[in-house]
Amino acid sequence: MLRLEDVTIRQGGFRLTANFALSRAARVAVIGPSGAGKSTLLGAIAGFLPHDGIITWTGQALPDDPGARPVSILFQDNNLFPHLSMLDNVALGLKPSLRLTMAERAQVQDALARVGLEGLDTRRPAELSGGQQSRVALARTLIRARPVLLLDEPFAALGPALKAEMLDLVADIARDTGATLLMVSHDVNDARAICPHTVLVADGVAHPPRPTKALLDNPPPELRAYLG
Ligand code: ADP
Ligand code: MG
């Protein structure tokens, strides 16, 4: 269980509070107006932002070092290195030195296969479509094999068909690995598609997760204002 206990994050004049828990293997969307604090929430869980209160995983406070947290995070900006092959771009998630053992190399190839990119290991990002680049970035996130997967509007730049494909892939992977998924999206249909629960971030509060369908079918005022 990932638990945020009386968490308050401050950035300049901005303040966000959170007090809730996510069960293991939960798939949870994060929605809310632009600037409401969705990325801030993920940043605190990933260890990039200081906060009051405590965040625990399976009852233990998370370590200060982001690299030591049971968390991997994927941003919209896929952050691929143009001069590196797909294999190396994914391998970076495992070993920044890129000096892989045979077993690690096989692990990278497995991750590429898992996202449907088998056999493209030697290509560079410029030789791939936008959808394929998203898959590589997802593979790099997966290879860290962390139990908490944070996605911050990862597929916002993709067209609808590709995005639907990527969402299905993320849902499959989360099911297979039992990862706890927290996914920011500005499209509430993404939440409906793969996240049974949703955290609404609005008015300085990251609210406890609620069933997505009930929340969207009968939105509270702060969500109604955002949905328009
Ligand atoms: P969202 O992801 O929901 O669009 P963010 O989490 O990026 O929103 O930002 C939440 C708020 O935090 C913003 O309204 C902004 O005022 C503030 N903020 C974000 N980054 C910084 C920063 N580096 N310094 C000061 N304030 C910031
Ligand atoms: Mg954001």
Coordinates of C-alpha atoms and ligand atoms in Angstrom, one line a residue:
M1 CA 0.0 0.0 0.0
L2 CA 1.2 3.5 -0.9
R3 CA 0.1 5.9 1.9
L4 CA 0.3 9.7 2.0
E5 CA -0.2 10.8 5.6
D6 CA -0.9 14.5 6.1
V7 CA 1.3 15.4 3.2
T8 CA 1.7 19.1 2.4
I9 CA 3.8 20.2 -0.6
R10 CA 4.7 23.9 -1.0
Q11 CA 6.1 25.5 -4.1
G12 CA 6.3 29.3 -3.9
G13 CA 2.8 30.5 -3.0
F14 CA 1.3 27.2 -4.1
R15 CA 0.2 24.6 -1.5
L16 CA -1.1 21.0 -2.1
T17 CA -2.3 18.6 0.6
A18 CA -2.9 14.9 0.3
N19 CA -4.1 12.3 2.8
F20 CA -5.0 8.9 1.2
A21 CA -3.8 5.5 0.4
L22 CA -3.6 3.4 -2.7
S23 CA -3.7 -0.4 -2.5
R24 CA -1.2 -2.6 -4.2
A25 CA -2.0 -3.1 -7.9
A26 CA -4.5 -0.3 -7.9
R27 CA -4.8 1.6 -11.2
V28 CA -5.6 5.2 -10.4
A29 CA -6.0 8.2 -12.6
V30 CA -5.1 11.7 -11.5
I31 CA -7.2 14.5 -13.1
G32 CA -7.8 18.1 -12.4
P33 CA -7.3 21.6 -13.9
S34 CA -4.0 22.7 -15.3
G35 CA -1.8 24.1 -12.5
A36 CA -3.8 22.3 -9.8
G37 CA -0.8 20.2 -8.7
K38 CA -1.0 16.9 -10.5
S39 CA 2.7 16.9 -11.5
T40 CA 3.6 18.2 -8.0
L41 CA 1.8 15.2 -6.4
L42 CA 3.8 12.8 -8.6
G43 CA 7.0 14.7 -7.9
A44 CA 6.6 14.3 -4.2
I45 CA 6.0 10.6 -4.4
A46 CA 9.0 10.2 -6.7
G47 CA 11.2 12.1 -4.2
F48 CA 11.9 15.2 -6.2
L49 CA 9.9 17.6 -4.0
P50 CA 10.2 18.2 -0.3
H51 CA 7.0 18.0 1.8
D52 CA 5.6 17.8 5.3
G53 CA 4.0 14.6 6.4
I54 CA 5.1 11.2 5.5
I55 CA 4.8 8.9 2.4
T56 CA 5.0 5.2 3.1
W57 CA 5.2 2.0 1.0
T58 CA 4.2 -1.2 2.7
G59 CA 4.4 0.6 6.0
Q60 CA 7.9 1.9 5.6
A61 CA 8.7 5.6 5.0
L62 CA 10.2 6.1 1.6
P63 CA 13.9 6.8 1.5
D64 CA 15.0 10.4 0.6
D65 CA 17.0 9.3 -2.4
P66 CA 14.6 9.2 -5.4
G67 CA 16.7 6.4 -7.0
A68 CA 16.2 4.3 -3.9
R69 CA 12.4 4.6 -4.0
P70 CA 10.2 1.8 -5.2
V71 CA 9.0 4.1 -8.0
S72 CA 9.5 4.7 -11.7
I73 CA 8.2 7.7 -13.5
L74 CA 7.4 8.5 -17.1
F75 CA 6.9 12.0 -18.4
Q76 CA 5.3 13.2 -21.6
D77 CA 8.6 14.3 -22.9
N78 CA 10.0 10.8 -23.5
N79 CA 13.5 11.9 -22.9
L80 CA 15.1 9.6 -25.4
F81 CA 18.8 10.1 -26.3
P82 CA 18.9 10.7 -30.1
H83 CA 22.5 9.4 -30.5
L84 CA 21.7 6.1 -28.7
S85 CA 20.1 2.9 -30.1
M86 CA 16.8 1.7 -28.7
L87 CA 18.7 -1.0 -26.8
D88 CA 20.9 1.6 -25.1
N89 CA 18.0 4.0 -24.4
V90 CA 16.2 1.2 -22.5
A91 CA 19.4 0.0 -20.9
L92 CA 19.9 3.4 -19.3
G93 CA 17.0 2.6 -17.1
L94 CA 19.0 -0.4 -15.8
K95 CA 22.6 0.7 -15.8
P96 CA 23.7 4.3 -16.6
S97 CA 27.2 3.0 -17.5
L98 CA 25.6 0.9 -20.3
R99 CA 28.1 -1.9 -19.5
L100 CA 25.6 -4.7 -19.6
T101 CA 26.1 -8.3 -18.7
M102 CA 24.6 -11.0 -21.0
A103 CA 21.7 -11.4 -18.6
E104 CA 21.1 -7.7 -18.5
R105 CA 21.1 -7.5 -22.2
A106 CA 18.5 -10.2 -22.4
Q107 CA 16.5 -8.3 -19.9
V108 CA 16.5 -5.2 -22.1
Q109 CA 15.5 -7.3 -25.1
D110 CA 12.6 -8.7 -23.1
A111 CA 11.4 -5.2 -22.1
L112 CA 11.6 -4.2 -25.8
A113 CA 9.6 -7.3 -26.8
R114 CA 7.0 -6.6 -24.0
V115 CA 6.2 -3.2 -25.6
G116 CA 6.1 -4.7 -29.1
L117 CA 9.5 -3.5 -30.4
E118 CA 11.2 -6.9 -30.8
G119 CA 14.1 -6.7 -33.3
L120 CA 14.4 -2.9 -33.4
D121 CA 17.2 -2.7 -30.8
T122 CA 19.7 -1.1 -33.1
R123 CA 17.5 1.7 -34.4
R124 CA 17.9 5.3 -33.1
P125 CA 14.9 7.4 -32.0
A126 CA 14.8 9.4 -35.3
E127 CA 14.2 6.1 -37.1
L128 CA 11.1 5.4 -35.1
S129 CA 7.5 6.7 -35.2
G130 CA 6.1 8.8 -32.3
G131 CA 4.2 5.7 -31.1
Q132 CA 7.3 3.6 -31.2
Q133 CA 9.3 6.2 -29.3
S134 CA 6.6 6.2 -26.5
R135 CA 7.0 2.4 -26.4
V136 CA 10.8 2.7 -25.9
A137 CA 10.3 5.2 -23.1
L138 CA 7.8 2.9 -21.5
A139 CA 10.2 0.0 -21.8
R140 CA 12.9 2.0 -20.0
T141 CA 10.4 2.7 -17.2
L142 CA 9.5 -0.9 -17.0
I143 CA 13.0 -2.3 -16.8
R144 CA 13.4 -0.7 -13.5
A145 CA 10.8 -3.2 -12.3
R146 CA 9.6 -0.9 -9.5
P147 CA 6.2 -1.7 -7.8
V148 CA 4.9 1.9 -8.2
L149 CA 4.5 3.3 -11.7
L150 CA 3.9 7.0 -12.1
L151 CA 2.9 8.3 -15.5
D152 CA 2.6 12.1 -16.1
E153 CA 0.5 12.7 -19.3
P154 CA 2.8 10.2 -21.1
F155 CA 0.8 9.9 -24.3
A156 CA -0.7 13.4 -24.6
A157 CA 1.2 14.0 -27.9
L158 CA -0.1 10.8 -29.6
G159 CA -3.1 10.6 -31.9
P160 CA -6.2 8.8 -30.5
A161 CA -5.6 5.4 -32.0
L162 CA -2.0 5.2 -30.8
K163 CA -2.9 6.6 -27.4
A164 CA -5.6 3.9 -27.0
E165 CA -3.1 1.2 -27.9
M166 CA -0.6 2.6 -25.4
L167 CA -3.2 2.8 -22.6
D168 CA -4.1 -0.9 -23.2
L169 CA -0.4 -1.8 -23.1
V170 CA 0.0 0.1 -19.8
A171 CA -3.1 -1.6 -18.3
D172 CA -1.8 -5.0 -19.4
I173 CA 1.6 -4.4 -18.0
A174 CA 0.2 -3.1 -14.7
R175 CA -1.9 -6.2 -14.4
D176 CA 1.0 -8.6 -15.3
T177 CA 3.4 -7.0 -12.9
G178 CA 1.0 -6.1 -10.1
A179 CA 2.3 -2.5 -10.2
T180 CA 0.4 0.3 -8.5
L181 CA -0.3 2.7 -11.2
L182 CA -0.9 6.5 -10.8
M183 CA -1.5 8.2 -14.2
V184 CA -2.0 11.9 -14.8
S185 CA -4.2 12.7 -17.8
H186 CA -6.0 15.7 -19.0
D187 CA -8.4 13.4 -20.9
V188 CA -11.0 11.9 -18.5
N189 CA -11.6 9.2 -21.1
D190 CA -8.1 7.8 -20.3
A191 CA -9.3 7.5 -16.7
R192 CA -12.4 5.7 -17.8
A193 CA -10.5 3.4 -20.1
I194 CA -8.0 1.9 -17.7
C195 CA -8.3 3.3 -14.2
P196 CA -11.0 2.0 -11.9
H197 CA -10.3 4.8 -9.4
T198 CA -9.4 8.5 -9.8
V199 CA -7.8 11.1 -7.6
L200 CA -9.2 14.6 -8.2
V201 CA -6.6 17.4 -7.7
A202 CA -8.3 20.7 -7.3
D203 CA -8.3 23.7 -4.9
G204 CA -5.1 22.7 -3.2
V205 CA -6.2 19.2 -2.4
A206 CA -5.4 15.8 -3.9
H207 CA -8.6 14.1 -2.9
P208 CA -8.7 10.4 -1.9
P209 CA -9.4 8.1 -4.9
R210 CA -13.0 7.5 -5.8
P211 CA -14.5 5.1 -8.3
T212 CA -13.9 6.7 -11.7
K213 CA -17.3 6.1 -13.2
A214 CA -19.2 7.4 -10.2
L215 CA -16.9 10.5 -10.1
L216 CA -17.3 11.3 -13.8
D217 CA -20.9 10.5 -14.1
N218 CA -21.8 12.7 -11.1
P219 CA -19.0 15.2 -10.8
P220 CA -18.6 17.4 -7.7
P221 CA -18.6 21.2 -8.3
E222 CA -14.8 21.5 -8.6
L223 CA -14.7 18.8 -11.3
R224 CA -17.8 20.2 -13.1
A225 CA -16.0 23.5 -13.4
Y226 CA -13.0 21.8 -15.0
L227 CA -15.1 19.6 -17.3
G228 CA -17.0 22.6 -18.6
Ligands
ADP1 P1 -0.4 20.4 -13.0 O1 0.5 19.3 -13.2 O2 -1.7 20.0 -12.3 O3 -0.7 21.2 -14.2 P2 1.8 21.5 -11.4 O4 1.9 20.4 -10.4 O5 2.8 21.5 -12.5 O6 0.3 21.4 -12.0 O7 1.9 22.9 -10.7 C1 1.1 23.2 -9.6 C2 1.4 24.6 -9.2 O8 2.7 24.7 -8.6 C3 1.3 25.6 -10.3 O9 0.1 26.3 -10.3 C4 2.4 26.6 -10.0 O10 1.9 27.7 -9.4 C5 3.3 25.9 -9.0 N1 4.6 25.6 -9.4 C6 5.0 24.6 -10.3 N2 6.3 24.5 -10.4 C7 6.8 25.5 -9.6 C8 8.1 26.0 -9.3 N3 9.2 25.4 -9.9 N4 8.2 27.1 -8.5 C9 7.2 27.7 -8.0 N5 5.9 27.2 -8.2 C10 5.7 26.2 -9.0
MG2 MG 1.5 18.6 -14.9

